Tab-separated table of C-alpha atoms in Angstrom:
chain	number	residue	atom	x	y	z
A	86	MET	CA	30.176	12.872	-42.476
A	87	THR	CA	32.004	9.598	-43.018
A	88	LYS	CA	35.623	9.761	-41.882
A	89	GLY	CA	36.940	6.905	-44.035
A	90	ALA	CA	35.977	3.846	-46.065
A	91	TYR	CA	37.460	0.425	-45.322
A	92	ASP	CA	37.250	-3.080	-46.693
A	93	LEU	CA	37.013	-4.425	-43.162
A	94	ILE	CA	36.356	-3.014	-39.710
A	95	ILE	CA	37.156	-5.240	-36.750
A	96	VAL	CA	35.459	-4.453	-33.458
A	97	GLY	CA	37.656	-5.614	-30.616
A	98	ALA	CA	41.424	-5.636	-30.115
A	99	GLY	CA	41.837	-8.871	-28.181
A	100	PRO	CA	43.502	-12.020	-29.557
A	101	ALA	CA	40.640	-12.687	-31.992
A	102	GLY	CA	40.497	-9.134	-33.302
A	103	MET	CA	44.255	-8.640	-33.574
A	104	THR	CA	44.812	-11.990	-35.289
A	105	ALA	CA	42.018	-11.165	-37.722
A	106	ALA	CA	43.716	-7.816	-38.393
A	107	ILE	CA	47.086	-9.452	-39.074
A	108	TYR	CA	45.548	-11.894	-41.547
A	109	ALA	CA	43.384	-9.233	-43.177
A	110	ALA	CA	46.399	-6.989	-43.699
A	111	ARG	CA	48.286	-9.806	-45.386
A	112	TYR	CA	45.254	-10.310	-47.627
A	113	LYS	CA	45.648	-6.631	-48.561
A	114	LEU	CA	42.288	-5.633	-47.113
A	115	LYS	CA	42.155	-2.032	-45.911
A	116	THR	CA	41.540	-2.715	-42.233
A	117	LEU	CA	40.606	-0.673	-39.180
A	118	VAL	CA	40.475	-2.073	-35.642
A	119	PHE	CA	38.491	-0.522	-32.801
A	120	GLY	CA	39.448	-1.524	-29.279
A	121	GLU	CA	39.479	0.379	-26.003
A	122	MET	CA	42.386	-1.770	-24.809
A	123	VAL	CA	44.732	-3.685	-27.095
A	124	GLY	CA	44.765	-7.287	-25.944
A	125	GLY	CA	41.361	-7.041	-24.285
A	126	THR	CA	41.139	-9.078	-21.103
A	127	VAL	CA	44.364	-10.884	-22.077
A	128	ALA	CA	46.258	-7.743	-21.074
A	129	PHE	CA	45.148	-8.407	-17.478
A	130	ALA	CA	46.655	-11.910	-17.395
A	131	TYR	CA	49.425	-12.337	-14.856
A	132	GLU	CA	51.195	-15.148	-16.700
A	133	ILE	CA	50.425	-17.098	-19.883
A	134	CYS	CA	52.058	-20.511	-20.105
A	135	ASN	CA	50.161	-22.236	-22.929
A	136	TYR	CA	50.540	-19.923	-25.938
A	137	PRO	CA	52.791	-21.497	-28.603
A	138	GLY	CA	56.210	-19.921	-28.949
A	139	PHE	CA	56.494	-18.688	-25.366
A	140	ASN	CA	57.327	-20.797	-22.334
A	141	THR	CA	55.832	-17.981	-20.298
A	142	ILE	CA	54.796	-14.420	-21.111
A	143	SER	CA	52.720	-11.766	-19.375
A	144	GLY	CA	49.377	-10.837	-20.870
A	145	MET	CA	50.452	-7.235	-21.317
A	146	GLU	CA	53.560	-8.244	-23.228
A	147	LEU	CA	51.673	-10.627	-25.508
A	148	ALA	CA	49.054	-7.954	-26.215
A	149	GLN	CA	51.797	-5.512	-27.180
A	150	LYS	CA	53.325	-8.053	-29.549
A	151	PHE	CA	49.923	-8.475	-31.244
A	152	ALA	CA	49.650	-4.718	-31.680
A	153	ASP	CA	53.217	-4.262	-32.924
A	154	GLN	CA	52.792	-6.939	-35.581
A	155	ALA	CA	49.465	-5.542	-36.804
A	156	LYS	CA	50.789	-1.982	-36.961
A	157	ALA	CA	53.883	-3.117	-38.865
A	158	LEU	CA	51.506	-4.465	-41.525
A	159	GLY	CA	49.731	-1.114	-41.794
A	160	VAL	CA	46.660	-1.839	-39.671
A	161	GLU	CA	45.033	1.201	-38.038
A	162	ILE	CA	43.992	0.776	-34.409
A	163	LYS	CA	41.682	3.264	-32.732
A	164	ALA	CA	40.604	3.384	-29.092
A	165	ASP	CA	37.236	5.005	-29.884
A	166	ARG	CA	34.138	3.347	-28.456
A	167	ILE	CA	31.607	2.275	-31.071
A	168	LEU	CA	28.079	3.448	-30.353
A	169	ALA	CA	26.257	1.731	-33.218
A	170	ILE	CA	26.686	-0.075	-36.531
A	171	ASP	CA	24.071	0.544	-39.219
A	172	LYS	CA	23.686	-1.773	-42.195
A	173	GLY	CA	22.928	-0.309	-45.605
A	174	HIS	CA	24.716	-0.700	-48.923
A	175	ALA	CA	27.794	-0.676	-46.686
A	176	PHE	CA	28.143	-0.702	-42.910
A	177	GLU	CA	28.260	2.644	-41.129
A	178	VAL	CA	30.240	2.412	-37.913
A	179	LYS	CA	29.494	5.299	-35.552
A	180	THR	CA	31.712	6.390	-32.695
A	181	SER	CA	31.279	9.298	-30.309
A	182	ARG	CA	33.421	11.433	-32.619
A	183	ASP	CA	33.255	10.099	-36.183
A	184	SER	CA	31.597	7.748	-38.619
A	185	TYR	CA	33.341	5.118	-40.765
A	186	SER	CA	32.260	2.948	-43.685
A	187	ALA	CA	33.094	-0.735	-44.142
A	188	LYS	CA	32.212	-3.515	-46.573
A	189	LYS	CA	32.699	-6.239	-43.960
A	190	ILE	CA	32.522	-6.411	-40.173
A	191	ILE	CA	34.178	-8.787	-37.728
A	192	LEU	CA	32.741	-8.701	-34.219
A	193	ALA	CA	35.444	-9.699	-31.750
A	194	THR	CA	33.985	-7.791	-28.826
A	195	GLY	CA	34.945	-10.278	-26.120
A	196	SER	CA	33.461	-9.905	-22.673
A	197	ASP	CA	33.394	-7.647	-19.604
A	198	ARG	CA	34.227	-8.637	-16.041
A	199	LYS	CA	31.265	-9.522	-13.854
A	200	LYS	CA	30.682	-7.389	-10.779
A	201	LEU	CA	29.465	-8.398	-7.341
A	202	ASN	CA	26.759	-5.693	-7.593
A	203	LEU	CA	27.213	-4.674	-3.966
A	204	ASP	CA	26.274	-1.306	-2.531
A	205	ASN	CA	29.153	1.147	-2.978
A	206	GLU	CA	31.064	-1.231	-5.265
A	207	GLU	CA	31.499	1.502	-7.867
A	208	ASN	CA	32.469	4.018	-5.167
A	209	PHE	CA	35.295	1.775	-3.967
A	210	LEU	CA	36.666	1.168	-7.470
A	211	GLY	CA	40.285	2.327	-7.355
A	212	LYS	CA	39.967	2.727	-3.595
A	213	GLY	CA	40.437	-0.901	-2.654
A	214	VAL	CA	38.198	-2.689	-5.167
A	215	SER	CA	39.750	-3.874	-8.431
A	216	TYR	CA	39.007	-6.206	-11.340
A	217	CYS	CA	42.657	-6.438	-12.423
A	218	ALA	CA	45.391	-7.868	-10.212
A	219	THR	CA	47.948	-7.321	-12.964
A	220	CYS	CA	47.134	-3.607	-13.066
A	221	ASP	CA	46.712	-2.886	-9.378
A	222	GLY	CA	48.592	-5.603	-7.493
A	223	PRO	CA	51.774	-3.536	-6.956
A	224	PHE	CA	49.747	-0.929	-5.030
A	225	PHE	CA	49.122	-3.472	-2.259
A	226	ARG	CA	52.662	-4.183	-1.144
A	227	ASP	CA	52.650	-5.489	2.443
A	228	LYS	CA	48.850	-5.172	2.554
A	229	VAL	CA	46.116	-7.734	3.217
A	230	THR	CA	44.108	-8.585	0.102
A	231	GLY	CA	41.243	-10.798	-0.946
A	232	VAL	CA	40.256	-12.428	-4.230
A	233	VAL	CA	36.634	-13.350	-4.906
A	234	GLY	CA	36.240	-16.357	-7.186
A	235	GLY	CA	37.264	-19.966	-7.611
A	236	SER	CA	38.423	-20.327	-11.210
A	237	ASP	CA	41.940	-20.306	-12.644
A	238	ALA	CA	41.625	-16.528	-13.020
A	239	ALA	CA	41.130	-16.216	-9.257
A	240	LEU	CA	44.015	-18.552	-8.477
A	241	THR	CA	46.459	-16.760	-10.790
A	242	ALA	CA	45.347	-13.401	-9.391
A	243	ALA	CA	46.087	-14.680	-5.889
A	244	LEU	CA	49.518	-15.910	-6.964
A	245	LEU	CA	50.341	-12.535	-8.464
A	246	LEU	CA	49.100	-10.665	-5.389
A	247	SER	CA	51.212	-12.905	-3.136
A	248	GLN	CA	54.299	-11.286	-4.693
A	249	PHE	CA	53.262	-7.973	-3.126
A	250	ALA	CA	50.723	-8.503	-0.348
A	251	SER	CA	51.472	-9.859	3.095
A	252	LYS	CA	48.325	-12.026	2.957
A	253	VAL	CA	45.890	-13.132	0.246
A	254	HIS	CA	42.480	-14.635	1.025
A	255	ILE	CA	40.650	-16.460	-1.768
A	256	ILE	CA	36.942	-16.181	-0.971
A	257	TYR	CA	34.817	-18.701	-2.854
A	258	ARG	CA	31.164	-19.638	-2.551
A	259	LYS	CA	31.691	-23.376	-3.118
A	260	SER	CA	33.568	-26.035	-1.164
A	261	ASN	CA	36.302	-26.507	-3.798
A	262	PHE	CA	37.864	-24.472	-6.586
A	263	PHE	CA	36.144	-24.660	-9.968
A	264	ARG	CA	38.033	-27.108	-12.222
A	265	PRO	CA	41.467	-25.638	-11.481
A	266	LYS	CA	44.484	-26.479	-13.602
A	267	PRO	CA	46.685	-28.741	-11.460
A	268	ALA	CA	49.734	-26.491	-11.895
A	269	TRP	CA	47.941	-23.434	-10.492
A	270	LEU	CA	46.359	-25.390	-7.648
A	271	GLU	CA	49.725	-26.844	-6.667
A	272	GLN	CA	51.280	-23.370	-6.515
A	273	VAL	CA	48.390	-21.973	-4.461
A	274	ASN	CA	48.527	-24.849	-1.985
A	275	ALA	CA	52.282	-24.402	-1.586
A	276	ASN	CA	52.071	-20.657	-0.974
A	277	ASP	CA	52.011	-19.771	2.734
A	278	LYS	CA	50.636	-16.296	2.009
A	279	ILE	CA	47.460	-17.621	0.353
A	280	GLU	CA	44.503	-18.815	2.430
A	281	PRO	CA	41.302	-20.124	0.776
A	282	ILE	CA	37.988	-19.382	2.486
A	283	PHE	CA	35.388	-21.762	1.047
A	284	ASN	CA	31.571	-21.800	1.251
A	285	THR	CA	31.600	-18.033	1.734
A	286	ASN	CA	30.227	-14.991	-0.102
A	287	VAL	CA	31.129	-11.322	0.211
A	288	THR	CA	27.923	-9.476	1.069
A	289	GLY	CA	29.134	-5.953	1.809
A	290	LEU	CA	31.983	-3.467	1.632
A	291	ILE	CA	33.132	-1.453	4.658
A	292	GLY	CA	35.155	1.743	4.715
A	293	ASP	CA	35.085	5.516	4.567
A	294	GLU	CA	37.542	6.916	2.024
A	295	MET	CA	39.131	3.518	1.292
A	296	LEU	CA	38.096	-0.126	1.651
A	297	GLU	CA	38.794	-1.340	5.159
A	298	ALA	CA	36.929	-4.652	5.416
A	299	VAL	CA	34.278	-6.839	3.813
A	300	LYS	CA	31.148	-8.398	5.235
A	301	LEU	CA	30.752	-12.147	4.774
A	302	ASN	CA	27.563	-14.180	4.634
A	303	ASN	CA	28.501	-15.902	7.904
A	304	LYS	CA	27.973	-12.470	9.547
A	305	LYS	CA	31.699	-12.065	10.115
A	306	GLU	CA	33.899	-9.235	8.875
A	307	LEU	CA	37.263	-9.719	7.207
A	308	ARG	CA	39.823	-6.913	7.355
A	309	LEU	CA	41.131	-6.183	3.857
A	310	ASP	CA	43.026	-3.390	2.167
A	311	GLY	CA	42.136	-4.628	-1.297
A	312	LEU	CA	39.477	-6.827	-2.893
A	313	PHE	CA	40.034	-8.279	-6.362
A	314	ILE	CA	36.953	-9.626	-8.130
A	315	GLU	CA	37.422	-12.623	-10.443
A	316	ILE	CA	33.971	-14.156	-10.919
A	317	GLY	CA	33.800	-14.519	-14.682
A	318	SER	CA	32.622	-12.363	-17.531
A	319	ILE	CA	29.617	-11.382	-19.650
A	320	PRO	CA	29.877	-11.425	-23.481
A	321	ASN	CA	29.562	-8.017	-25.176
A	322	THR	CA	26.736	-8.586	-27.636
A	323	GLU	CA	25.093	-5.137	-27.783
A	324	LEU	CA	26.406	-4.331	-31.265
A	325	ALA	CA	25.485	-7.806	-32.492
A	326	VAL	CA	21.932	-7.394	-31.225
A	327	GLY	CA	21.722	-4.027	-32.981
A	328	LEU	CA	22.608	-5.746	-36.265
A	329	ASN	CA	20.057	-8.533	-35.677
A	330	VAL	CA	22.832	-11.102	-35.377
A	331	ALA	CA	21.528	-14.381	-33.981
A	332	LEU	CA	22.591	-15.390	-30.472
A	333	GLN	CA	22.701	-18.749	-28.748
A	334	ASN	CA	22.852	-18.881	-24.962
A	335	GLY	CA	23.772	-15.207	-24.919
A	336	ARG	CA	26.663	-15.518	-27.362
A	337	ILE	CA	26.992	-14.941	-31.108
A	338	LYS	CA	26.179	-17.994	-33.181
A	339	THR	CA	28.558	-18.661	-36.106
A	340	ASP	CA	29.253	-21.410	-38.605
A	341	VAL	CA	32.649	-23.054	-39.151
A	342	GLU	CA	33.726	-20.083	-41.281
A	343	GLN	CA	32.855	-17.663	-38.445
A	344	LYS	CA	29.932	-16.313	-40.480
A	345	THR	CA	26.862	-15.036	-38.656
A	346	ASN	CA	23.304	-15.049	-39.978
A	347	VAL	CA	23.818	-11.482	-41.255
A	348	GLN	CA	25.593	-11.230	-44.582
A	349	SER	CA	29.115	-9.737	-44.386
A	350	VAL	CA	29.145	-9.904	-40.576
A	351	PHE	CA	31.576	-12.362	-39.017
A	352	ALA	CA	32.424	-13.012	-35.374
A	353	ALA	CA	35.308	-14.521	-33.435
A	354	GLY	CA	36.591	-15.042	-29.911
A	355	ASP	CA	34.914	-15.292	-26.525
A	356	VAL	CA	31.801	-13.416	-27.686
A	357	THR	CA	30.909	-16.430	-29.857
A	358	VAL	CA	29.560	-19.840	-28.912
A	359	THR	CA	32.763	-21.731	-28.142
A	360	PRO	CA	33.389	-24.774	-25.943
A	361	PHE	CA	36.844	-23.614	-24.865
A	362	GLU	CA	37.653	-19.997	-24.032
A	363	GLN	CA	41.381	-19.778	-24.637
A	364	ILE	CA	43.693	-17.253	-26.306
A	365	ILE	CA	44.777	-19.763	-28.947
A	366	VAL	CA	41.156	-20.609	-29.790
A	367	ALA	CA	40.201	-16.936	-30.125
A	368	ALA	CA	43.229	-16.294	-32.322
A	369	GLY	CA	42.344	-19.241	-34.535
A	370	GLN	CA	38.782	-18.013	-34.932
A	371	GLY	CA	40.091	-14.551	-35.790
A	372	ALA	CA	42.231	-16.011	-38.569
A	373	VAL	CA	39.256	-17.942	-39.956
A	374	ALA	CA	37.014	-14.852	-39.809
A	375	ALA	CA	39.557	-12.761	-41.718
A	376	HIS	CA	39.953	-15.474	-44.349
A	377	SER	CA	36.181	-15.692	-44.751
A	378	ALA	CA	35.919	-11.914	-45.098
A	379	TYR	CA	38.666	-11.940	-47.729
A	380	LYS	CA	37.103	-14.845	-49.634
A	381	SER	CA	33.698	-13.128	-49.589
A	382	THR	CA	35.234	-9.868	-50.848
A	383	LYS	CA	37.057	-11.679	-53.635
A	384	GLU	CA	33.877	-13.488	-54.736
A	385	GLU	CA	31.928	-10.230	-54.835
A	386	LEU	CA	34.606	-8.540	-56.934
A	387	SER	CA	34.619	-11.431	-59.424
A	388	GLN	CA	30.854	-11.042	-59.900
A	389	GLN	CA	31.044	-7.353	-60.783
A	390	PRO	CA	30.603	-6.561	-64.503
A	391	GLU	CA	33.772	-5.568	-66.337
């Protein structure tokens, strides 16, 4: 039995999804947002310094501001996980508990953190292995930690951890960090607690109840209390594939109006083909997607017989 009927259902509560919701609400579209975590991966960000209006703001705080604004406009936000979306006369959105109907869909499903895929990686989750320095960093006060990765995400995670840990190793498989922003690199280089280990991979996890050390590809072991994995992400395209939405290089292909090849399905944010994965870009795409959904709805209503 269908729980409710909506003009628009947005899948994803990150910057793209929440911006789309804010615009849709102002267009007076009855809107429902599904997202397991408001803010998506933005909520994990230690510090955001390039979002207009804020000199600096934490990811968690910015995510909460998105949610507060959307809710003030009457947008419903549910944490249910969507299992499938079926396309008929309208879209049927199925969760583990209920089913909802929508005239339009915006896919803003973002991406999931990549894993190292090591033996026992899942077993050590919450016991020394983490994918979120913002969430778990305070648990490692005066401990020795490691960050796997070489992007800005790895550098900012290391900077955050240095506020708590006695030592932070950045373990990276290449000889230099991957296109780091100069500001982050300068801070890392100036921080006595942070030590990069280049040309090195983590090949194993050691410990009984808790993580105690990691194996490296040079056959050495590194004593660690915590390992934070920052090696990129994989776009969440399962629902798009189920709707026969076209992909390009593993991401949803859209036009300039954020339309997909499937009528009444739009997409925005990091799950789409975009040359620059940034919060401001995702938010902009979300606004465009909502406008396109509104314009499409308005055109359809004008074509209905009086």
